[in-house]
Coordinates of C-alpha atoms in Angstrom, one line a residue:
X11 CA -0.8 83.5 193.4
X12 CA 2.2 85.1 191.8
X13 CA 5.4 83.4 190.7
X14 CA 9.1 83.9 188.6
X15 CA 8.4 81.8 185.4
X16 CA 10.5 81.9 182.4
X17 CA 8.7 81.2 178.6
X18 CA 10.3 80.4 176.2
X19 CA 11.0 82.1 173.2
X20 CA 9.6 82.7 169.7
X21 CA 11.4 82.3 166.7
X22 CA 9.9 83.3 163.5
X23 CA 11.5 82.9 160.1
X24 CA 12.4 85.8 158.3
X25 CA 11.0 86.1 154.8
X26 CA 12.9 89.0 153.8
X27 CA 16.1 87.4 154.3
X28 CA 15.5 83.8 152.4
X29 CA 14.2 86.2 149.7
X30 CA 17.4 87.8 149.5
X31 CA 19.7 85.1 150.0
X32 CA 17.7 83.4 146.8
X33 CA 18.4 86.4 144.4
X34 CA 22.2 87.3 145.0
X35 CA 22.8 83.2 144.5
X36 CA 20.7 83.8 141.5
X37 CA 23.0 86.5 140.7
X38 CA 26.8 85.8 140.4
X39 CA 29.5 88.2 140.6
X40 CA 32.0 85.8 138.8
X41 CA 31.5 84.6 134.9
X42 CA 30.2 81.2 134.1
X43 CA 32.6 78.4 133.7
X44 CA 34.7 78.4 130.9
X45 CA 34.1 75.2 129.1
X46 CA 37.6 73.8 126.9
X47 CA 37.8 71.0 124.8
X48 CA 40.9 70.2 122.9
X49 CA 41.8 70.0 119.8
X50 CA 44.4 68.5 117.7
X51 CA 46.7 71.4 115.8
X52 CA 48.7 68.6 114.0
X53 CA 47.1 66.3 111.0
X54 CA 46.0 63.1 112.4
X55 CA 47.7 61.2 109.6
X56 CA 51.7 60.4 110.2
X57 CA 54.0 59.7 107.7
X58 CA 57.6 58.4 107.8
X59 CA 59.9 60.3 105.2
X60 CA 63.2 59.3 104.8
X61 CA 66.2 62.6 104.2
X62 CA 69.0 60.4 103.1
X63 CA 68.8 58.2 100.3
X64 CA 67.8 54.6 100.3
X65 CA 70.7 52.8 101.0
X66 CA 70.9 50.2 97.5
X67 CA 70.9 46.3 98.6
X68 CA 74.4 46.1 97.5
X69 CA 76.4 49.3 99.1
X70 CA 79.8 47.9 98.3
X71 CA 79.0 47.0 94.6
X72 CA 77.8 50.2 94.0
X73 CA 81.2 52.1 95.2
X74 CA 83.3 49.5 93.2
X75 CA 81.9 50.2 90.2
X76 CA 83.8 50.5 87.4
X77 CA 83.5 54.0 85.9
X78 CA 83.2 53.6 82.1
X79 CA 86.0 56.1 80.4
X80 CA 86.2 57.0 76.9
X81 CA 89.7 56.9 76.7
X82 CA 90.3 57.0 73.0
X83 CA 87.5 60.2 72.7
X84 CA 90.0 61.8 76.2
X85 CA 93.6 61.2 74.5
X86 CA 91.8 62.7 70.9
X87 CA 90.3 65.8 72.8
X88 CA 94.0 66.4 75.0
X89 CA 96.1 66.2 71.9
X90 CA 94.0 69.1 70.2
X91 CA 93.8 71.8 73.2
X92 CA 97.5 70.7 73.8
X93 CA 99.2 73.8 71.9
X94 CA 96.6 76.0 73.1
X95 CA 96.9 75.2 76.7
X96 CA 100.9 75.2 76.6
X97 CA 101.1 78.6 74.6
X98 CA 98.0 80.4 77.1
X99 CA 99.9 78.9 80.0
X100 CA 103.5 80.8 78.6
X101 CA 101.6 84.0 78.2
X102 CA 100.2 83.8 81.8
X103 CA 103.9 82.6 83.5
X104 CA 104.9 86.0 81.7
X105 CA 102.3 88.5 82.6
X106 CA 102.9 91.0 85.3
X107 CA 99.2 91.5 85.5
X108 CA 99.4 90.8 89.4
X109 CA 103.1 91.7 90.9
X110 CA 102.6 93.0 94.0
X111 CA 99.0 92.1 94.2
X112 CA 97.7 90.8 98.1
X113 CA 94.9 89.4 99.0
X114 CA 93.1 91.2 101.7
X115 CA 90.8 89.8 103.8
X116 CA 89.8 92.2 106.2
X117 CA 87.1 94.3 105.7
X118 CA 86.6 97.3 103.1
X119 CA 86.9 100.9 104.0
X120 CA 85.8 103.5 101.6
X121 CA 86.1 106.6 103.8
X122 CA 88.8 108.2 106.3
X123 CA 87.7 109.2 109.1
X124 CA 89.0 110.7 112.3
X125 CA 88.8 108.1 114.8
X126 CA 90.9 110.1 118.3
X127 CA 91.7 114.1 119.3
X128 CA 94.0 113.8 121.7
X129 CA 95.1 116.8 123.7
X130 CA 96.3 117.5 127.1
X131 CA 94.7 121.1 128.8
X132 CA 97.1 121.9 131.1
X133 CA 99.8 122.1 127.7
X134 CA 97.4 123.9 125.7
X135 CA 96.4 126.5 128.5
X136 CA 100.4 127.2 128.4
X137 CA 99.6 127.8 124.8
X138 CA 102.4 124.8 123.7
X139 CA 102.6 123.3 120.5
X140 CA 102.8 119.4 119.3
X141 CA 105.9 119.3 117.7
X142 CA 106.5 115.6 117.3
X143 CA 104.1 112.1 117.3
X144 CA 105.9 109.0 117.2
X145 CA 104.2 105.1 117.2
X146 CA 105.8 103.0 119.5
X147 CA 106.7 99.5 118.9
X148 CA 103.3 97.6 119.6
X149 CA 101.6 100.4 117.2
X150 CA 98.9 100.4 120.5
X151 CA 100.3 103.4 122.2
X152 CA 100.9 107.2 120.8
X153 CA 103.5 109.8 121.8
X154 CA 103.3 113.3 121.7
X155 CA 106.0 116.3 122.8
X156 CA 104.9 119.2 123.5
X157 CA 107.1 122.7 122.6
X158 CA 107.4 125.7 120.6
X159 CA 108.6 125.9 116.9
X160 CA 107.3 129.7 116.5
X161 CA 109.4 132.9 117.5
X162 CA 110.4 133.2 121.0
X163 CA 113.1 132.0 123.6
X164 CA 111.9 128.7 124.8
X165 CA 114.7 127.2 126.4
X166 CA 113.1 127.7 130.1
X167 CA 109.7 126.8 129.0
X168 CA 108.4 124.0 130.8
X169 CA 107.0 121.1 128.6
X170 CA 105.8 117.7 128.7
X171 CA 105.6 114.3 126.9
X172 CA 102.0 112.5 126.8
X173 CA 101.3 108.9 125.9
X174 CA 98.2 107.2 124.9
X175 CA 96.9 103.9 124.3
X176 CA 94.3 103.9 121.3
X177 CA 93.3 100.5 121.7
X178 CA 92.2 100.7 125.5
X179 CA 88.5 101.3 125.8
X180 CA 88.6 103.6 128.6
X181 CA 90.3 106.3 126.7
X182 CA 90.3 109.5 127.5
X183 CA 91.3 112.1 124.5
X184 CA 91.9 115.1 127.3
X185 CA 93.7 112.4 129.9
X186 CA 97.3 111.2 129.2
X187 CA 97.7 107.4 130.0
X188 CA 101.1 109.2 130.7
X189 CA 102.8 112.9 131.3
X190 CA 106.6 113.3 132.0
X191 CA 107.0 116.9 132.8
X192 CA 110.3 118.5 131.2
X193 CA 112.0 121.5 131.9
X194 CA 112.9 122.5 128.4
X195 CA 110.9 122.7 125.7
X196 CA 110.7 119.1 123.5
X197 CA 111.5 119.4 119.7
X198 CA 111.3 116.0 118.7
X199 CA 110.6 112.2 119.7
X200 CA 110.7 109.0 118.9
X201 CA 109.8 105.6 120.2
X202 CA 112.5 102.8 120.2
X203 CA 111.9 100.2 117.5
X204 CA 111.8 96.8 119.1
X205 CA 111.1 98.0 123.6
X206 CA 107.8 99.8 123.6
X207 CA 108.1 101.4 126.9
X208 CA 111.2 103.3 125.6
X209 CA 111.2 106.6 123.7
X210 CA 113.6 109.3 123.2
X211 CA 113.6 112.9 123.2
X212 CA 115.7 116.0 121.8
X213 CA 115.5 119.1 123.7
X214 CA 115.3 123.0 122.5
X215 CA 118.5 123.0 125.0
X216 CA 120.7 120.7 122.8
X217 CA 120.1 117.3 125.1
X218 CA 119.0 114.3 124.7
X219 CA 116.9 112.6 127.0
X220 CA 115.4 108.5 127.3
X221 CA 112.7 107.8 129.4
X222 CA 111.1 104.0 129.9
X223 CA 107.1 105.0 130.1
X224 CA 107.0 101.7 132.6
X225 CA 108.5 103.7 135.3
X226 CA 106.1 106.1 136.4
X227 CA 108.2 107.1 139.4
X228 CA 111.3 108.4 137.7
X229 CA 111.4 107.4 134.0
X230 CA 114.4 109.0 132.9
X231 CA 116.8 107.0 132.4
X232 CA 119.9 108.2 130.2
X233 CA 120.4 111.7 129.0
X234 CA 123.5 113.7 127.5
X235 CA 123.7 116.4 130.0
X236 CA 125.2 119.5 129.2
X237 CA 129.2 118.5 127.9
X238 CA 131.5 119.6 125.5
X239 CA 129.7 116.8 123.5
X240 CA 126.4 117.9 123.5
X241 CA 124.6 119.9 120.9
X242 CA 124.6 123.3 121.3
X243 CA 121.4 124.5 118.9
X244 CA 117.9 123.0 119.4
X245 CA 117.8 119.3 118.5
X246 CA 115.4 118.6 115.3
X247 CA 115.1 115.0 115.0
X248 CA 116.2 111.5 116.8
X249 CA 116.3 108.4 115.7
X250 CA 117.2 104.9 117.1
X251 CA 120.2 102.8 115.3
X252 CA 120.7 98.9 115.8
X253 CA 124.0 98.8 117.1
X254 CA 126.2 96.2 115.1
X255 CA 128.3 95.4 118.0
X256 CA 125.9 94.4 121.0
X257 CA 122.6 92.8 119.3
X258 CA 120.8 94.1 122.5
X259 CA 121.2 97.2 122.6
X260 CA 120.6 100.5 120.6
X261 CA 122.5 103.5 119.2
X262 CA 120.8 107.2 119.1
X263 CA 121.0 109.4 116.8
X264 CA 120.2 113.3 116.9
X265 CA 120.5 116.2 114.3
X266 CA 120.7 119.9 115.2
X267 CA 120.9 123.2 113.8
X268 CA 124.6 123.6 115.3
X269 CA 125.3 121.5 112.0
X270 CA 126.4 118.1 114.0
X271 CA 124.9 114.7 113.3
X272 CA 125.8 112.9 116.7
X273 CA 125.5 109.2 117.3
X274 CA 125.5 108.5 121.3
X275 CA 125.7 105.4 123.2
X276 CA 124.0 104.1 126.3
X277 CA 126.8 103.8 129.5
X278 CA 126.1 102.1 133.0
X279 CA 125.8 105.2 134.7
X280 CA 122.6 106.4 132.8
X281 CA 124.7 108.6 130.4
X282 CA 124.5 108.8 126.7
X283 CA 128.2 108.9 126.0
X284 CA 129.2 110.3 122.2
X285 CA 130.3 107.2 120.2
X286 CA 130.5 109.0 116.6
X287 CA 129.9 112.2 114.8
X288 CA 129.6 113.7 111.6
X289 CA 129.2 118.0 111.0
X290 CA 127.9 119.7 107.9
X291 CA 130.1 122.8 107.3
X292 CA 129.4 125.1 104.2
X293 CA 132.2 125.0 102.8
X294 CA 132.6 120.9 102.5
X295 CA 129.0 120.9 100.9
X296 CA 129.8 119.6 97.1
X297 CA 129.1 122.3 94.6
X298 CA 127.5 121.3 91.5
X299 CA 127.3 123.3 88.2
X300 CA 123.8 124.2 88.5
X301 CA 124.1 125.6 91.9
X302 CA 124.9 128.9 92.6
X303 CA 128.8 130.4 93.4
X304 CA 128.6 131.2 96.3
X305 CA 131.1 132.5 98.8
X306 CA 131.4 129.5 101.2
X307 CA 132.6 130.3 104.6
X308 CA 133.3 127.6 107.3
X309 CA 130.2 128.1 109.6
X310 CA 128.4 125.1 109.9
X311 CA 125.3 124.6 108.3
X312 CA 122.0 123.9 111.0
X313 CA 120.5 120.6 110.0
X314 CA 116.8 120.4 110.2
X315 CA 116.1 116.6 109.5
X316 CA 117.3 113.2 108.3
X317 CA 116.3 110.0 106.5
X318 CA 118.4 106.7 106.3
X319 CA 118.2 104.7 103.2
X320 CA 115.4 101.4 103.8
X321 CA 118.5 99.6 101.3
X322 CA 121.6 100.6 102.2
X323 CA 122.2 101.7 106.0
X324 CA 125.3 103.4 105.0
X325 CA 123.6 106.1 103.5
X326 CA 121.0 108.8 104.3
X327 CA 119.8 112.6 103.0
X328 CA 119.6 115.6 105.1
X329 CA 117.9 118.3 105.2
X330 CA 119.5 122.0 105.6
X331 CA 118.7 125.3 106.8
X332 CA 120.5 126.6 103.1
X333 CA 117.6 125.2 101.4
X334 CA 119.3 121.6 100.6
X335 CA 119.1 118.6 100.5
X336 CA 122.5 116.4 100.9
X337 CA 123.1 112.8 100.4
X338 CA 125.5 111.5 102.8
X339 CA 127.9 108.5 103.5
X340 CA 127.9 106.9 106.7
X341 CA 131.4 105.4 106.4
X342 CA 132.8 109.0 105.5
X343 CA 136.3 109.5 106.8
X344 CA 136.9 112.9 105.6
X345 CA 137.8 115.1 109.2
X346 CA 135.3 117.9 109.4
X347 CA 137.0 121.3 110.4
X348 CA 138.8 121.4 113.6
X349 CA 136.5 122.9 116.5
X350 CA 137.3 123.4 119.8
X351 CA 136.3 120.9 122.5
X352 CA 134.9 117.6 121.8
X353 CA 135.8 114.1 122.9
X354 CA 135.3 112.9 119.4
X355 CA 136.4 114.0 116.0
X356 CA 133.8 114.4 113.1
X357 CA 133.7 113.7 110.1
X358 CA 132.0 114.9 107.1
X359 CA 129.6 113.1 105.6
X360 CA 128.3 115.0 102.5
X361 CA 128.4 113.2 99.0
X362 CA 126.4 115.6 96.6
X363 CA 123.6 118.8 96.7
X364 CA 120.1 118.7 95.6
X365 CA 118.6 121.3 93.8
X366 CA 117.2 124.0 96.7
X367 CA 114.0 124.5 97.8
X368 CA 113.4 128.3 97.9
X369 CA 114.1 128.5 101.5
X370 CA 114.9 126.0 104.7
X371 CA 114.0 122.3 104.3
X372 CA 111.9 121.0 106.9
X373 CA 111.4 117.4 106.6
X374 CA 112.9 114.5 104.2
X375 CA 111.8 111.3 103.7
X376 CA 113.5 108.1 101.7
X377 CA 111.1 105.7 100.1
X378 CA 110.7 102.6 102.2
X379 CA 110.0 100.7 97.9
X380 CA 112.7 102.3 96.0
X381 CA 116.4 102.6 97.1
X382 CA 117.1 106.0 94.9
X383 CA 114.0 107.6 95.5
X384 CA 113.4 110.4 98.6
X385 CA 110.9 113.2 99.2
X386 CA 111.4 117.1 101.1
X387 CA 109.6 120.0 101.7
X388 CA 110.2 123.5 103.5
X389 CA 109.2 126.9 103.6
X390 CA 108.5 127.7 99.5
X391 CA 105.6 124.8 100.2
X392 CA 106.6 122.9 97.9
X393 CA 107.3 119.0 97.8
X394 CA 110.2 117.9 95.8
X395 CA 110.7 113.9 94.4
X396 CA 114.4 113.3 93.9
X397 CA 116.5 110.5 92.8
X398 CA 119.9 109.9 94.4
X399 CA 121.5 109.9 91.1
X400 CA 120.8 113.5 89.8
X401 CA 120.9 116.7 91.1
X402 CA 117.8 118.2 89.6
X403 CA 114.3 117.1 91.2
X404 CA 111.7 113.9 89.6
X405 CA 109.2 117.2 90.2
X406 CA 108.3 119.8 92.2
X407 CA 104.4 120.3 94.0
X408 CA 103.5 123.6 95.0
X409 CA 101.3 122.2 97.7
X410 CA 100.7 125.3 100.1
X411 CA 101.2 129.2 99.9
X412 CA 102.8 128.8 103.3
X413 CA 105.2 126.5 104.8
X414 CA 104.9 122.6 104.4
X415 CA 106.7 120.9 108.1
X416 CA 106.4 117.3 106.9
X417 CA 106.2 115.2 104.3
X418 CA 106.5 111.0 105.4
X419 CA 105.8 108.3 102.5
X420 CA 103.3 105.0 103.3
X421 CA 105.0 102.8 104.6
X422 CA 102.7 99.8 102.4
X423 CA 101.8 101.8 99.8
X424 CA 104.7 102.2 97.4
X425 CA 103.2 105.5 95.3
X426 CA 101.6 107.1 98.4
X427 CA 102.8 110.3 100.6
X428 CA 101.4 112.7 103.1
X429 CA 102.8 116.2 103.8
X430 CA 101.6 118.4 106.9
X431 CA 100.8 122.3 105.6
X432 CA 101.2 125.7 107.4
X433 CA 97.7 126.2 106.4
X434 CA 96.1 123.2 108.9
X435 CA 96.0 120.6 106.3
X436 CA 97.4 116.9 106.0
X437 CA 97.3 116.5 102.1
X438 CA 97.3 112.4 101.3
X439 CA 99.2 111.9 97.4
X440 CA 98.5 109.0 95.3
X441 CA 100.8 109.5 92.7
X442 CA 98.6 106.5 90.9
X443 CA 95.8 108.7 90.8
X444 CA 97.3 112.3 90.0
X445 CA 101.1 113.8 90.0
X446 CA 99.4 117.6 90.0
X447 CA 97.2 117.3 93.1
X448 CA 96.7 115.4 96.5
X449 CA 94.0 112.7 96.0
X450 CA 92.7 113.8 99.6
X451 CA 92.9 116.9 101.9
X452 CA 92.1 116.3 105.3
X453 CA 91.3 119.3 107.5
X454 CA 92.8 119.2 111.2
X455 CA 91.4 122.1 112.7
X456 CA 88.9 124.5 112.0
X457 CA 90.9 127.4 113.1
X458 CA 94.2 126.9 109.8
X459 CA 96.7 126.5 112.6
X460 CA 99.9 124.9 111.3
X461 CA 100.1 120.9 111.3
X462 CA 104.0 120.5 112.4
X463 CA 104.1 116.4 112.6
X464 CA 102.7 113.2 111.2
X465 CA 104.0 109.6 111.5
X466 CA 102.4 106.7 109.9
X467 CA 101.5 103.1 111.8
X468 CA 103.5 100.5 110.6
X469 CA 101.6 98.2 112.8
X470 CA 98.2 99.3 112.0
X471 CA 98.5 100.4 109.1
X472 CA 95.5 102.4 108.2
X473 CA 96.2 104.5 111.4
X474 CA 98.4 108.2 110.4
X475 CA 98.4 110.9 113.3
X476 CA 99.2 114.4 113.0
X477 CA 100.2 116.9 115.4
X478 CA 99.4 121.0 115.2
X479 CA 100.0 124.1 116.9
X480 CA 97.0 124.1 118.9
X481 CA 98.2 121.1 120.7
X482 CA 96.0 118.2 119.8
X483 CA 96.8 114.9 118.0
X484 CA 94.0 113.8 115.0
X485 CA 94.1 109.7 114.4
X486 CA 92.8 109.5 111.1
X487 CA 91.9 105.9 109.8
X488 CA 92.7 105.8 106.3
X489 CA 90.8 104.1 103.4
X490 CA 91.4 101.0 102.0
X491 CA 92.4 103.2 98.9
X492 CA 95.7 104.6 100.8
X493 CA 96.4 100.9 102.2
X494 CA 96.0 98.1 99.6
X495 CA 98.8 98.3 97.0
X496 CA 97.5 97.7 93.0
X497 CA 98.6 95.1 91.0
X498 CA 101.3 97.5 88.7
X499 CA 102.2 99.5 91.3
X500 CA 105.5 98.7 91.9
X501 CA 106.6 98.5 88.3
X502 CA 105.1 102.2 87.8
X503 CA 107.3 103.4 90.9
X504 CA 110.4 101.9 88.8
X505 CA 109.4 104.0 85.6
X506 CA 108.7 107.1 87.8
X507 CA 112.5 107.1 88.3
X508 CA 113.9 105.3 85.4
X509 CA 111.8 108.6 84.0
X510 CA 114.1 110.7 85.9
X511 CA 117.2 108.8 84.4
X512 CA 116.2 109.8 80.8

């Protein structure tokens, strides 16, 4: 009656659900299709244009064409204009409109500017001084010494010589490319002319001292030492000499305030070995008539600084303690006075007196344009112009109420000087411009301390760096003003001291 039996299922459609499913296709999440039909963006009409010029049926013709020449209406026009051209032609073959006139490509620059500040902290911690710059060969790379020139016994002060290279692009103004400590203070430097990695120093002790910059190890490598020979003041300036005899090699010079103009020469041994000498003693000095009588002992006189001639290498001015300035014969034989010691006998050198400065000269300079022509300064702050032929100065600049440590002339520009002030100044002259006043005053520090050294770039010409007694070096970049010489400018250098002649 009863058994298992299995039916099978009912399956209805769902109404709901085809509902649905026919309103979210009606209703699309996504945008219609975007329809696109192209369009042209050029003109459908193309033309052929031709750039050159159509090229004639005949191109040979048309280059073989005789040119037609009025040669009668030519020869009638020449022989009119012919007196006129010759005669303007004669006035311009005589014109000195444009002697000395360059042409300068390079770019114009109508400000100076202060491109480096070098300085070395550990120096200026030990409160030192730059007392000398010097450019070396390359005009890439910049020296500095540091020392004391104030009051004070600084012949145990430790010092040092920095280098940097201006042109490198990783330079840093407080990190030396370069620092050879010293053990006595360093009153002077200067790079040799032609070996870029060679420069020599004078020392407060009276030494001299060469170091070669490529050898970071140990780069001294000649010196004086402490002789019979060697200076026994502070040494003021040095300054390298070709040496006539070996082409290769180089003389060095040093001046001191012990009176003695020395000329050394380099030995195998890594000595500088006295070749020649010349002293400066009072009473050899030549009096003129408008100097004063004086009693003149024999004590020497201290020498402060020197300048060869740029025209004659046999002669050069010095600068003296007395006030000074002396022009000098390198081919003296006079004998100094006898002193004791001394491996070679000196001579003196001096020719003629200037008229004084008001107290110690500091610096000379000879014009690298004019063979009779030389600058100094000192203590009174004044600059003086001489001439070699007279006694009494071109004229006299009262540039500072305090002392004046260096004057230096352009080295491209024939009526332009700068001079270095007590009162933190480098004062640029263009005697063009004005003889009175400096045509620019550039301030080095912000705190007046005393600007001791400068030294133009012969290399690079626009570059001048200055030294001061807070122990940075200022690279200034000079206008184009101070670099380019003018078209007369020579010819008014020769009237400034034909003036003096008069």
């Amino acid at each position: 009656m009863f058994a298992d039996r299995t039916a099978p299922g009912a399956d209805v459609q769902s109404q709901w659900r085809s509902a649905r499913s026919a309103r979210c296709e009606a209703k699309a999440c996504q945008t219609g299709k975007i329809s696109t039909a192209e369009t042209a963006a050029q003109s459908h009409i193309a033309q052929d244009a031709e750039v050159q010029t159509e090229q004639s049926k005949d191109p040979v013709q048309d280059f073989q064409q005789e040119v037609q020449v009025d040669y009668s209406g030519l020869l009638s026009f020449l022989q009119r204009v012919e007196d006129a051209v010759i005669k303007e032609l004669n006035k311009n073959w005589k014109s000195h409109a444009f002697d000395g006139f360059e042409v300068n490509w390079t770019d114009q620059d109508e400000t100076v500017l202060c491109l480096h500040t070098l300085s070395y902290p550990e120096a200026q911690d030990q409160n030192l001084q730059v007392t000398s710059v010097s450019w070396n060969a390359t005009g890439s790379v910049i020296a500095c010494s540091y020392g004391r020139l104030d009051d004070g016994d600084w012949s145990t002060e430790k010092s040092y010589v920095c280098t940097w290279n201006v042109d490198r692009r990783a330079l840093n103004p407080q990190h030396p490319d370069l620092v050879v400590d010293v053990p006595s203070s360093v009153m002077c430097l200067a790079f040799h002319p032609s070996q870029p990695s060679l420069i020599a120093g004078g020392l407060f002790s009276g030494e001299l001292v060469v170091w070669d910059t490529s050898r970071t190890e140990d780069p001294v490598i000649w010196r004086t030492g402490m002789t019979d020979d060697t200076h026994t003041d502070p040494v003021y300036q040095v300054k390298w000499l070709p040496d006539t005899k070996h082409r290769n090699h180089a003389r060095l010079l040093s001046v001191a305030t012990d009176g003695k103009i020395l000329v050394w020469r380099e030995e195998q041994d890594g000595r500088l070995a006295l070749a020649e000498g010349f002293a400066i003693m009072a009473q050899q000095i030549p009096r003129s008539t408008r100097l004063k009588k004086v009693g003149w002992g024999e004590a020497a006189v201290g020498v402060t600084s020197l300048s060869f001639s740029h025209f004659d290498p046999g002669v050069f001015v010095v600068g003296v303690e007395g006030g000074y300035s002396l022009r000098c014969s390198a081919v003296a034989q006079a004998p100094a006075l006898p002193r004791p010691g001394g491996s070679v006998p000196l001579r003196a050198p001096a020719e003629l007196a200037f008229s004084p400065h008001a107290g110690p000269v500091y610096s000379v300079s000879c014009s690298p344009f004019h063979r009779n022509l030389f600058l100094s300064c000192g203590t009174d702050g004044q600059v003086h112009l001489h001439s070699m032929l007279q006694t009494q100065p071109l004229f006299a600049l009262q540039l500072s109420k305090k002392y004046l440590f260096c004057v230096c002339w352009s080295p491209v520009r024939p009526l332009v000087f700068a001079a270095a002030s007590g009162e933190g100044e480098v004062h640029l002259f263009d005697l063009a411009r004005s003889m009175q006043k400096p045509a620019m005053s550039l301030k080095q520090s912000m705190s007046d301390c005393p600007v001791y050294c400068l030294e133009f770039n012969t290399k690079h010409t626009r570059l001048l760096a200055a030294g001061d007694a807070a122990g940075t070096v200022k690279v200034w970049q000079l206008s184009s003003d101070f670099t380019e010489q003018g078209p007369r400018e020579m010819s008014h250098l020769e009237q400034l001291a034909s003036e003096i002649m008069d």
